[in-house]
Amino acid sequence: DHVGDPVDPDHLTVPTLIMHGPDDTVAPWTYSRRLAERRPDRVALYTVPDAPHGAMWNADPEEYEERLRRFLTPLM
């Protein structure tokens, strides 16, 4: 039982943007996808194809920046 566990997705209280892709060989994309599916009220997942770990911006800089802008604009 993970009651009170700070990493429990049920405890997520802020809007969260995850930029991740299935080609990441360091951090499994499956976990990002599961979190987004479990908490669609809090988590937005921007799937970045053909991007290695830590290089999401490099795959498509304009789209990356647009997704980030769209995510942050409603929060301002």
PDB file with one MODEL, atoms N, CA, C and O in Angstrom:
MODEL        1
ATOM      1  N   ASP A   1       0.844  -1.187   0.000  1.00  0.00           N
ATOM      2  CA  ASP A   1       0.000   0.000   0.000  1.00  0.00           C
ATOM      3  C   ASP A   1       0.884   1.242   0.000  1.00  0.00           C
ATOM      4  O   ASP A   1       1.839   1.324   0.772  1.00  0.00           O
ATOM      5  N   HIS A   2       0.569   2.215  -0.866  1.00  0.00           N
ATOM      6  CA  HIS A   2       1.373   3.423  -0.990  1.00  0.00           C
ATOM      7  C   HIS A   2       0.666   4.651  -0.443  1.00  0.00           C
ATOM      8  O   HIS A   2       0.924   5.762  -0.907  1.00  0.00           O
ATOM      9  N   VAL A   3      -0.213   4.482   0.527  1.00  0.00           N
ATOM     10  CA  VAL A   3      -0.910   5.620   1.109  1.00  0.00           C
ATOM     11  C   VAL A   3       0.121   6.544   1.749  1.00  0.00           C
ATOM     12  O   VAL A   3       0.951   6.110   2.549  1.00  0.00           O
ATOM     13  N   GLY A   4       0.057   7.818   1.386  1.00  0.00           N
ATOM     14  CA  GLY A   4       0.990   8.794   1.927  1.00  0.00           C
ATOM     15  C   GLY A   4       2.301   8.868   1.172  1.00  0.00           C
ATOM     16  O   GLY A   4       3.158   9.684   1.511  1.00  0.00           O
ATOM     17  N   ASP A   5       2.477   8.047   0.169  1.00  0.00           N
ATOM     18  CA  ASP A   5       3.696   8.015  -0.627  1.00  0.00           C
ATOM     19  C   ASP A   5       3.725   9.242  -1.537  1.00  0.00           C
ATOM     20  O   ASP A   5       2.810   9.419  -2.341  1.00  0.00           O
ATOM     21  N   PRO A   6       4.759  10.105  -1.437  1.00  0.00           N
ATOM     22  CA  PRO A   6       4.795  11.323  -2.241  1.00  0.00           C
ATOM     23  C   PRO A   6       4.951  11.059  -3.738  1.00  0.00           C
ATOM     24  O   PRO A   6       4.699  11.958  -4.540  1.00  0.00           O
ATOM     25  N   VAL A   7       5.354   9.864  -4.134  1.00  0.00           N
ATOM     26  CA  VAL A   7       5.473   9.562  -5.554  1.00  0.00           C
ATOM     27  C   VAL A   7       4.215   8.897  -6.110  1.00  0.00           C
ATOM     28  O   VAL A   7       4.167   8.539  -7.287  1.00  0.00           O
ATOM     29  N   ASP A   8       3.224   8.737  -5.286  1.00  0.00           N
ATOM     30  CA  ASP A   8       1.950   8.176  -5.721  1.00  0.00           C
ATOM     31  C   ASP A   8       1.278   9.182  -6.645  1.00  0.00           C
ATOM     32  O   ASP A   8       1.075  10.330  -6.249  1.00  0.00           O
ATOM     33  N   PRO A   9       0.925   8.783  -7.871  1.00  0.00           N
ATOM     34  CA  PRO A   9       0.278   9.715  -8.808  1.00  0.00           C
ATOM     35  C   PRO A   9      -0.994  10.347  -8.264  1.00  0.00           C
ATOM     36  O   PRO A   9      -1.377  11.430  -8.705  1.00  0.00           O
ATOM     37  N   ASP A  10      -1.650   9.701  -7.326  1.00  0.00           N
ATOM     38  CA  ASP A  10      -2.859  10.278  -6.754  1.00  0.00           C
ATOM     39  C   ASP A  10      -2.563  11.533  -5.942  1.00  0.00           C
ATOM     40  O   ASP A  10      -3.479  12.300  -5.643  1.00  0.00           O
ATOM     41  N   HIS A  11      -1.307  11.755  -5.581  1.00  0.00           N
ATOM     42  CA  HIS A  11      -0.927  12.922  -4.786  1.00  0.00           C
ATOM     43  C   HIS A  11      -0.487  14.096  -5.654  1.00  0.00           C
ATOM     44  O   HIS A  11      -0.152  15.159  -5.132  1.00  0.00           O
ATOM     45  N   LEU A  12      -0.486  13.918  -6.946  1.00  0.00           N
ATOM     46  CA  LEU A  12      -0.087  14.981  -7.860  1.00  0.00           C
ATOM     47  C   LEU A  12      -1.147  16.083  -7.843  1.00  0.00           C
ATOM     48  O   LEU A  12      -2.316  15.831  -8.136  1.00  0.00           O
ATOM     49  N   THR A  13      -0.735  17.300  -7.501  1.00  0.00           N
ATOM     50  CA  THR A  13      -1.688  18.393  -7.351  1.00  0.00           C
ATOM     51  C   THR A  13      -1.464  19.545  -8.331  1.00  0.00           C
ATOM     52  O   THR A  13      -2.257  20.486  -8.366  1.00  0.00           O
ATOM     53  N   VAL A  14      -0.403  19.482  -9.120  1.00  0.00           N
ATOM     54  CA  VAL A  14      -0.095  20.575 -10.049  1.00  0.00           C
ATOM     55  C   VAL A  14      -0.118  20.074 -11.486  1.00  0.00           C
ATOM     56  O   VAL A  14       0.148  18.898 -11.737  1.00  0.00           O
ATOM     57  N   PRO A  15      -0.434  20.952 -12.430  1.00  0.00           N
ATOM     58  CA  PRO A  15      -0.357  20.558 -13.835  1.00  0.00           C
ATOM     59  C   PRO A  15       1.077  20.160 -14.175  1.00  0.00           C
ATOM     60  O   PRO A  15       2.030  20.822 -13.763  1.00  0.00           O
ATOM     61  N   THR A  16       1.216  19.089 -14.918  1.00  0.00           N
ATOM     62  CA  THR A  16       2.535  18.541 -15.219  1.00  0.00           C
ATOM     63  C   THR A  16       2.635  18.236 -16.709  1.00  0.00           C
ATOM     64  O   THR A  16       1.762  17.587 -17.285  1.00  0.00           O
ATOM     65  N   LEU A  17       3.710  18.713 -17.318  1.00  0.00           N
ATOM     66  CA  LEU A  17       3.974  18.428 -18.716  1.00  0.00           C
ATOM     67  C   LEU A  17       5.154  17.476 -18.777  1.00  0.00           C
ATOM     68  O   LEU A  17       6.213  17.740 -18.208  1.00  0.00           O
ATOM     69  N   ILE A  18       4.958  16.366 -19.473  1.00  0.00           N
ATOM     70  CA  ILE A  18       6.040  15.406 -19.687  1.00  0.00           C
ATOM     71  C   ILE A  18       6.346  15.393 -21.173  1.00  0.00           C
ATOM     72  O   ILE A  18       5.460  15.180 -22.000  1.00  0.00           O
ATOM     73  N   MET A  19       7.603  15.622 -21.503  1.00  0.00           N
ATOM     74  CA  MET A  19       8.068  15.519 -22.883  1.00  0.00           C
ATOM     75  C   MET A  19       8.981  14.308 -22.928  1.00  0.00           C
ATOM     76  O   MET A  19      10.066  14.301 -22.346  1.00  0.00           O
ATOM     77  N   HIS A  20       8.525  13.297 -23.622  1.00  0.00           N
ATOM     78  CA  HIS A  20       9.232  12.020 -23.580  1.00  0.00           C
ATOM     79  C   HIS A  20       8.902  11.254 -24.845  1.00  0.00           C
ATOM     80  O   HIS A  20       7.895  11.526 -25.499  1.00  0.00           O
ATOM     81  N   GLY A  21       9.742  10.306 -25.187  1.00  0.00           N
ATOM     82  CA  GLY A  21       9.485   9.532 -26.388  1.00  0.00           C
ATOM     83  C   GLY A  21       9.819   8.066 -26.257  1.00  0.00           C
ATOM     84  O   GLY A  21      10.627   7.673 -25.416  1.00  0.00           O
ATOM     85  N   PRO A  22       9.197   7.263 -27.087  1.00  0.00           N
ATOM     86  CA  PRO A  22       9.402   5.820 -27.037  1.00  0.00           C
ATOM     87  C   PRO A  22      10.818   5.385 -27.416  1.00  0.00           C
ATOM     88  O   PRO A  22      11.186   4.236 -27.171  1.00  0.00           O
ATOM     89  N   ASP A  23      11.615   6.270 -28.003  1.00  0.00           N
ATOM     90  CA  ASP A  23      12.975   5.913 -28.388  1.00  0.00           C
ATOM     91  C   ASP A  23      14.002   6.193 -27.299  1.00  0.00           C
ATOM     92  O   ASP A  23      15.196   5.986 -27.511  1.00  0.00           O
ATOM     93  N   ASP A  24      13.556   6.658 -26.143  1.00  0.00           N
ATOM     94  CA  ASP A  24      14.451   6.897 -25.002  1.00  0.00           C
ATOM     95  C   ASP A  24      14.924   5.547 -24.468  1.00  0.00           C
ATOM     96  O   ASP A  24      14.108   4.722 -24.057  1.00  0.00           O
ATOM     97  N   THR A  25      16.224   5.321 -24.471  1.00  0.00           N
ATOM     98  CA  THR A  25      16.770   4.047 -23.995  1.00  0.00           C
ATOM     99  C   THR A  25      17.249   4.130 -22.548  1.00  0.00           C
ATOM    100  O   THR A  25      17.703   3.129 -21.994  1.00  0.00           O
ATOM    101  N   VAL A  26      17.157   5.301 -21.930  1.00  0.00           N
ATOM    102  CA  VAL A  26      17.594   5.478 -20.542  1.00  0.00           C
ATOM    103  C   VAL A  26      16.416   5.373 -19.577  1.00  0.00           C
ATOM    104  O   VAL A  26      16.455   4.616 -18.606  1.00  0.00           O
ATOM    105  N   ALA A  27      15.381   6.137 -19.858  1.00  0.00           N
ATOM    106  CA  ALA A  27      14.186   6.141 -19.009  1.00  0.00           C
ATOM    107  C   ALA A  27      13.018   5.571 -19.820  1.00  0.00           C
ATOM    108  O   ALA A  27      12.661   6.137 -20.853  1.00  0.00           O
ATOM    109  N   PRO A  28      12.433   4.491 -19.385  1.00  0.00           N
ATOM    110  CA  PRO A  28      11.351   3.868 -20.156  1.00  0.00           C
ATOM    111  C   PRO A  28      10.155   4.795 -20.362  1.00  0.00           C
ATOM    112  O   PRO A  28       9.602   5.337 -19.406  1.00  0.00           O
ATOM    113  N   TRP A  29       9.773   4.965 -21.608  1.00  0.00           N
ATOM    114  CA  TRP A  29       8.647   5.799 -21.991  1.00  0.00           C
ATOM    115  C   TRP A  29       7.334   5.256 -21.435  1.00  0.00           C
ATOM    116  O   TRP A  29       6.386   6.009 -21.215  1.00  0.00           O
ATOM    117  N   THR A  30       7.288   3.969 -21.214  1.00  0.00           N
ATOM    118  CA  THR A  30       6.081   3.320 -20.697  1.00  0.00           C
ATOM    119  C   THR A  30       5.589   3.990 -19.424  1.00  0.00           C
ATOM    120  O   THR A  30       4.383   4.151 -19.238  1.00  0.00           O
ATOM    121  N   TYR A  31       6.501   4.381 -18.548  1.00  0.00           N
ATOM    122  CA  TYR A  31       6.100   4.984 -17.275  1.00  0.00           C
ATOM    123  C   TYR A  31       5.477   6.366 -17.480  1.00  0.00           C
ATOM    124  O   TYR A  31       4.516   6.723 -16.798  1.00  0.00           O
ATOM    125  N   SER A  32       6.014   7.126 -18.402  1.00  0.00           N
ATOM    126  CA  SER A  32       5.413   8.434 -18.702  1.00  0.00           C
ATOM    127  C   SER A  32       4.013   8.257 -19.270  1.00  0.00           C
ATOM    128  O   SER A  32       3.082   8.973 -18.899  1.00  0.00           O
ATOM    129  N   ARG A  33       3.878   7.303 -20.166  1.00  0.00           N
ATOM    130  CA  ARG A  33       2.571   7.032 -20.763  1.00  0.00           C
ATOM    131  C   ARG A  33       1.568   6.584 -19.707  1.00  0.00           C
ATOM    132  O   ARG A  33       0.420   7.027 -19.714  1.00  0.00           O
ATOM    133  N   ARG A  34       1.986   5.722 -18.814  1.00  0.00           N
ATOM    134  CA  ARG A  34       1.083   5.244 -17.748  1.00  0.00           C
ATOM    135  C   ARG A  34       0.649   6.380 -16.836  1.00  0.00           C
ATOM    136  O   ARG A  34      -0.520   6.463 -16.460  1.00  0.00           O
ATOM    137  N   LEU A  35       1.576   7.249 -16.481  1.00  0.00           N
ATOM    138  CA  LEU A  35       1.238   8.375 -15.608  1.00  0.00           C
ATOM    139  C   LEU A  35       0.236   9.296 -16.300  1.00  0.00           C
ATOM    140  O   LEU A  35      -0.730   9.739 -15.680  1.00  0.00           O
ATOM    141  N   ALA A  36       0.459   9.582 -17.565  1.00  0.00           N
ATOM    142  CA  ALA A  36      -0.471  10.443 -18.312  1.00  0.00           C
ATOM    143  C   ALA A  36      -1.850   9.804 -18.420  1.00  0.00           C
ATOM    144  O   ALA A  36      -2.866  10.495 -18.334  1.00  0.00           O
ATOM    145  N   GLU A  37      -1.888   8.495 -18.608  1.00  0.00           N
ATOM    146  CA  GLU A  37      -3.176   7.808 -18.685  1.00  0.00           C
ATOM    147  C   GLU A  37      -3.883   7.780 -17.338  1.00  0.00           C
ATOM    148  O   GLU A  37      -5.109   7.868 -17.267  1.00  0.00           O
ATOM    149  N   ARG A  38      -3.109   7.657 -16.281  1.00  0.00           N
ATOM    150  CA  ARG A  38      -3.703   7.575 -14.940  1.00  0.00           C
ATOM    151  C   ARG A  38      -4.198   8.926 -14.441  1.00  0.00           C
ATOM    152  O   ARG A  38      -5.191   9.000 -13.716  1.00  0.00           O
ATOM    153  N   ARG A  39      -3.504   9.999 -14.830  1.00  0.00           N
ATOM    154  CA  ARG A  39      -3.862  11.335 -14.337  1.00  0.00           C
ATOM    155  C   ARG A  39      -4.073  12.332 -15.469  1.00  0.00           C
ATOM    156  O   ARG A  39      -3.377  13.346 -15.529  1.00  0.00           O
ATOM    157  N   PRO A  40      -5.016  12.066 -16.365  1.00  0.00           N
ATOM    158  CA  PRO A  40      -5.246  13.001 -17.478  1.00  0.00           C
ATOM    159  C   PRO A  40      -5.704  14.378 -17.005  1.00  0.00           C
ATOM    160  O   PRO A  40      -5.630  15.349 -17.758  1.00  0.00           O
ATOM    161  N   ASP A  41      -6.175  14.465 -15.772  1.00  0.00           N
ATOM    162  CA  ASP A  41      -6.584  15.749 -15.203  1.00  0.00           C
ATOM    163  C   ASP A  41      -5.398  16.616 -14.821  1.00  0.00           C
ATOM    164  O   ASP A  41      -5.550  17.826 -14.653  1.00  0.00           O
ATOM    165  N   ARG A  42      -4.226  16.026 -14.680  1.00  0.00           N
ATOM    166  CA  ARG A  42      -3.034  16.760 -14.243  1.00  0.00           C
ATOM    167  C   ARG A  42      -1.845  16.634 -15.189  1.00  0.00           C
ATOM    168  O   ARG A  42      -0.980  17.510 -15.204  1.00  0.00           O
ATOM    169  N   VAL A  43      -1.783  15.567 -15.976  1.00  0.00           N
ATOM    170  CA  VAL A  43      -0.585  15.284 -16.760  1.00  0.00           C
ATOM    171  C   VAL A  43      -0.859  15.385 -18.257  1.00  0.00           C
ATOM    172  O   VAL A  43      -1.783  14.762 -18.781  1.00  0.00           O
ATOM    173  N   ALA A  44      -0.039  16.182 -18.927  1.00  0.00           N
ATOM    174  CA  ALA A  44      -0.049  16.262 -20.389  1.00  0.00           C
ATOM    175  C   ALA A  44       1.234  15.601 -20.881  1.00  0.00           C
ATOM    176  O   ALA A  44       2.328  15.953 -20.441  1.00  0.00           O
ATOM    177  N   LEU A  45       1.099  14.652 -21.784  1.00  0.00           N
ATOM    178  CA  LEU A  45       2.260  13.963 -22.338  1.00  0.00           C
ATOM    179  C   LEU A  45       2.442  14.377 -23.784  1.00  0.00           C
ATOM    180  O   LEU A  45       1.554  14.184 -24.614  1.00  0.00           O
ATOM    181  N   TYR A  46       3.592  14.944 -24.074  1.00  0.00           N
ATOM    182  CA  TYR A  46       3.972  15.270 -25.443  1.00  0.00           C
ATOM    183  C   TYR A  46       4.935  14.181 -25.871  1.00  0.00           C
ATOM    184  O   TYR A  46       6.071  14.123 -25.400  1.00  0.00           O
ATOM    185  N   THR A  47       4.478  13.321 -26.766  1.00  0.00           N
ATOM    186  CA  THR A  47       5.291  12.216 -27.244  1.00  0.00           C
ATOM    187  C   THR A  47       6.226  12.715 -28.332  1.00  0.00           C
ATOM    188  O   THR A  47       5.790  13.287 -29.331  1.00  0.00           O
ATOM    189  N   VAL A  48       7.519  12.489 -28.124  1.00  0.00           N
ATOM    190  CA  VAL A  48       8.541  12.954 -29.055  1.00  0.00           C
ATOM    191  C   VAL A  48       9.197  11.740 -29.715  1.00  0.00           C
ATOM    192  O   VAL A  48      10.047  11.089 -29.108  1.00  0.00           O
ATOM    193  N   PRO A  49       8.810  11.435 -30.947  1.00  0.00           N
ATOM    194  CA  PRO A  49       9.431  10.299 -31.626  1.00  0.00           C
ATOM    195  C   PRO A  49      10.861  10.622 -32.065  1.00  0.00           C
ATOM    196  O   PRO A  49      11.209  11.783 -32.283  1.00  0.00           O
ATOM    197  N   ASP A  50      11.659   9.603 -32.188  1.00  0.00           N
ATOM    198  CA  ASP A  50      13.032   9.727 -32.703  1.00  0.00           C
ATOM    199  C   ASP A  50      13.925  10.628 -31.855  1.00  0.00           C
ATOM    200  O   ASP A  50      14.831  11.274 -32.383  1.00  0.00           O
ATOM    201  N   ALA A  51      13.682  10.678 -30.562  1.00  0.00           N
ATOM    202  CA  ALA A  51      14.510  11.514 -29.689  1.00  0.00           C
ATOM    203  C   ALA A  51      15.136  10.661 -28.596  1.00  0.00           C
ATOM    204  O   ALA A  51      14.423   9.978 -27.861  1.00  0.00           O
ATOM    205  N   PRO A  52      16.457  10.690 -28.480  1.00  0.00           N
ATOM    206  CA  PRO A  52      17.095   9.974 -27.392  1.00  0.00           C
ATOM    207  C   PRO A  52      16.883  10.706 -26.068  1.00  0.00           C
ATOM    208  O   PRO A  52      16.387  11.833 -26.049  1.00  0.00           O
ATOM    209  N   HIS A  53      17.252  10.074 -24.982  1.00  0.00           N
ATOM    210  CA  HIS A  53      17.083  10.639 -23.643  1.00  0.00           C
ATOM    211  C   HIS A  53      17.755  12.012 -23.553  1.00  0.00           C
ATOM    212  O   HIS A  53      18.907  12.184 -23.953  1.00  0.00           O
ATOM    213  N   GLY A  54      17.017  12.975 -23.025  1.00  0.00           N
ATOM    214  CA  GLY A  54      17.567  14.306 -22.807  1.00  0.00           C
ATOM    215  C   GLY A  54      17.697  15.146 -24.072  1.00  0.00           C
ATOM    216  O   GLY A  54      18.319  16.208 -24.042  1.00  0.00           O
ATOM    217  N   ALA A  55      17.124  14.690 -25.180  1.00  0.00           N
ATOM    218  CA  ALA A  55      17.262  15.429 -26.430  1.00  0.00           C
ATOM    219  C   ALA A  55      15.910  15.704 -27.065  1.00  0.00           C
ATOM    220  O   ALA A  55      15.796  15.721 -28.291  1.00  0.00           O
ATOM    221  N   MET A  56      14.902  15.914 -26.264  1.00  0.00           N
ATOM    222  CA  MET A  56      13.569  16.142 -26.803  1.00  0.00           C
ATOM    223  C   MET A  56      13.522  17.424 -27.640  1.00  0.00           C
ATOM    224  O   MET A  56      12.878  17.459 -28.689  1.00  0.00           O
ATOM    225  N   TRP A  57      14.196  18.461 -27.182  1.00  0.00           N
ATOM    226  CA  TRP A  57      14.215  19.724 -27.913  1.00  0.00           C
ATOM    227  C   TRP A  57      14.886  19.549 -29.269  1.00  0.00           C
ATOM    228  O   TRP A  57      14.425  20.102 -30.267  1.00  0.00           O
ATOM    229  N   ASN A  58      15.965  18.786 -29.309  1.00  0.00           N
ATOM    230  CA  ASN A  58      16.732  18.599 -30.536  1.00  0.00           C
ATOM    231  C   ASN A  58      15.915  17.932 -31.641  1.00  0.00           C
ATOM    232  O   ASN A  58      16.165  18.186 -32.820  1.00  0.00           O
ATOM    233  N   ALA A  59      14.965  17.102 -31.296  1.00  0.00           N
ATOM    234  CA  ALA A  59      14.179  16.366 -32.286  1.00  0.00           C
ATOM    235  C   ALA A  59      13.315  17.303 -33.130  1.00  0.00           C
ATOM    236  O   ALA A  59      13.160  17.094 -34.333  1.00  0.00           O
ATOM    237  N   ASP A  60      12.751  18.337 -32.496  1.00  0.00           N
ATOM    238  CA  ASP A  60      11.889  19.291 -33.207  1.00  0.00           C
ATOM    239  C   ASP A  60      11.765  20.549 -32.346  1.00  0.00           C
ATOM    240  O   ASP A  60      10.781  20.713 -31.624  1.00  0.00           O
ATOM    241  N   PRO A  61      12.759  21.435 -32.422  1.00  0.00           N
ATOM    242  CA  PRO A  61      12.788  22.609 -31.543  1.00  0.00           C
ATOM    243  C   PRO A  61      11.525  23.471 -31.607  1.00  0.00           C
ATOM    244  O   PRO A  61      11.039  23.922 -30.570  1.00  0.00           O
ATOM    245  N   GLU A  62      10.994  23.703 -32.795  1.00  0.00           N
ATOM    246  CA  GLU A  62       9.814  24.555 -32.912  1.00  0.00           C
ATOM    247  C   GLU A  62       8.594  23.931 -32.244  1.00  0.00           C
ATOM    248  O   GLU A  62       7.854  24.616 -31.538  1.00  0.00           O
ATOM    249  N   GLU A  63       8.384  22.643 -32.461  1.00  0.00           N
ATOM    250  CA  GLU A  63       7.236  21.968 -31.850  1.00  0.00           C
ATOM    251  C   GLU A  63       7.402  21.887 -30.335  1.00  0.00           C
ATOM    252  O   GLU A  63       6.437  22.067 -29.592  1.00  0.00           O
ATOM    253  N   TYR A  64       8.617  21.618 -29.880  1.00  0.00           N
ATOM    254  CA  TYR A  64       8.906  21.559 -28.448  1.00  0.00           C
ATOM    255  C   TYR A  64       8.533  22.886 -27.786  1.00  0.00           C
ATOM    256  O   TYR A  64       7.824  22.917 -26.780  1.00  0.00           O
ATOM    257  N   GLU A  65       9.022  23.971 -28.367  1.00  0.00           N
ATOM    258  CA  GLU A  65       8.764  25.288 -27.796  1.00  0.00           C
ATOM    259  C   GLU A  65       7.277  25.647 -27.854  1.00  0.00           C
ATOM    260  O   GLU A  65       6.754  26.286 -26.940  1.00  0.00           O
ATOM    261  N   GLU A  66       6.601  25.238 -28.924  1.00  0.00           N
ATOM    262  CA  GLU A  66       5.165  25.503 -29.040  1.00  0.00           C
ATOM    263  C   GLU A  66       4.386  24.737 -27.971  1.00  0.00           C
ATOM    264  O   GLU A  66       3.483  25.293 -27.347  1.00  0.00           O
ATOM    265  N   ARG A  67       4.727  23.480 -27.759  1.00  0.00           N
ATOM    266  CA  ARG A  67       4.046  22.680 -26.725  1.00  0.00           C
ATOM    267  C   ARG A  67       4.268  23.288 -25.345  1.00  0.00           C
ATOM    268  O   ARG A  67       3.345  23.370 -24.534  1.00  0.00           O
ATOM    269  N   LEU A  68       5.499  23.711 -25.089  1.00  0.00           N
ATOM    270  CA  LEU A  68       5.809  24.327 -23.805  1.00  0.00           C
ATOM    271  C   LEU A  68       5.043  25.635 -23.638  1.00  0.00           C
ATOM    272  O   LEU A  68       4.508  25.904 -22.563  1.00  0.00           O
ATOM    273  N   ARG A  69       4.985  26.444 -24.683  1.00  0.00           N
ATOM    274  CA  ARG A  69       4.256  27.717 -24.624  1.00  0.00           C
ATOM    275  C   ARG A  69       2.765  27.468 -24.347  1.00  0.00           C
ATOM    276  O   ARG A  69       2.165  28.130 -23.500  1.00  0.00           O
ATOM    277  N   ARG A  70       2.184  26.516 -25.064  1.00  0.00           N
ATOM    278  CA  ARG A  70       0.753  26.202 -24.867  1.00  0.00           C
ATOM    279  C   ARG A  70       0.472  25.684 -23.467  1.00  0.00           C
ATOM    280  O   ARG A  70      -0.585  25.959 -22.898  1.00  0.00           O
ATOM    281  N   PHE A  71       1.407  24.942 -22.916  1.00  0.00           N
ATOM    282  CA  PHE A  71       1.226  24.419 -21.567  1.00  0.00           C
ATOM    283  C   PHE A  71       1.312  25.534 -20.535  1.00  0.00           C
ATOM    284  O   PHE A  71       0.501  25.586 -19.611  1.00  0.00           O
ATOM    285  N   LEU A  72       2.274  26.414 -20.682  1.00  0.00           N
ATOM    286  CA  LEU A  72       2.510  27.465 -19.686  1.00  0.00           C
ATOM    287  C   LEU A  72       1.549  28.635 -19.785  1.00  0.00           C
ATOM    288  O   LEU A  72       1.253  29.260 -18.767  1.00  0.00           O
ATOM    289  N   THR A  73       1.056  28.951 -20.954  1.00  0.00           N
ATOM    290  CA  THR A  73       0.200  30.121 -21.143  1.00  0.00           C
ATOM    291  C   THR A  73      -1.028  30.125 -20.231  1.00  0.00           C
ATOM    292  O   THR A  73      -1.302  31.150 -19.608  1.00  0.00           O
ATOM    293  N   PRO A  74      -1.777  29.024 -20.126  1.00  0.00           N
ATOM    294  CA  PRO A  74      -2.945  29.055 -19.227  1.00  0.00           C
ATOM    295  C   PRO A  74      -2.591  29.212 -17.744  1.00  0.00           C
ATOM    296  O   PRO A  74      -3.445  29.581 -16.938  1.00  0.00           O
ATOM    297  N   LEU A  75      -1.343  28.934 -17.389  1.00  0.00           N
ATOM    298  CA  LEU A  75      -0.934  29.017 -15.994  1.00  0.00           C
ATOM    299  C   LEU A  75      -0.552  30.423 -15.571  1.00  0.00           C
ATOM    300  O   LEU A  75      -0.415  30.699 -14.379  1.00  0.00           O
ATOM    301  N   MET A  76      -0.381  31.314 -16.537  1.00  0.00           N
ATOM    302  CA  MET A  76       0.071  32.677 -16.215  1.00  0.00           C
ATOM    303  C   MET A  76      -1.076  33.549 -15.828  1.00  0.00           C
ATOM    304  O   MET A  76      -0.881  34.727 -15.525  1.00  0.00           O
TER     305      MET A  76
ENDMDL
END
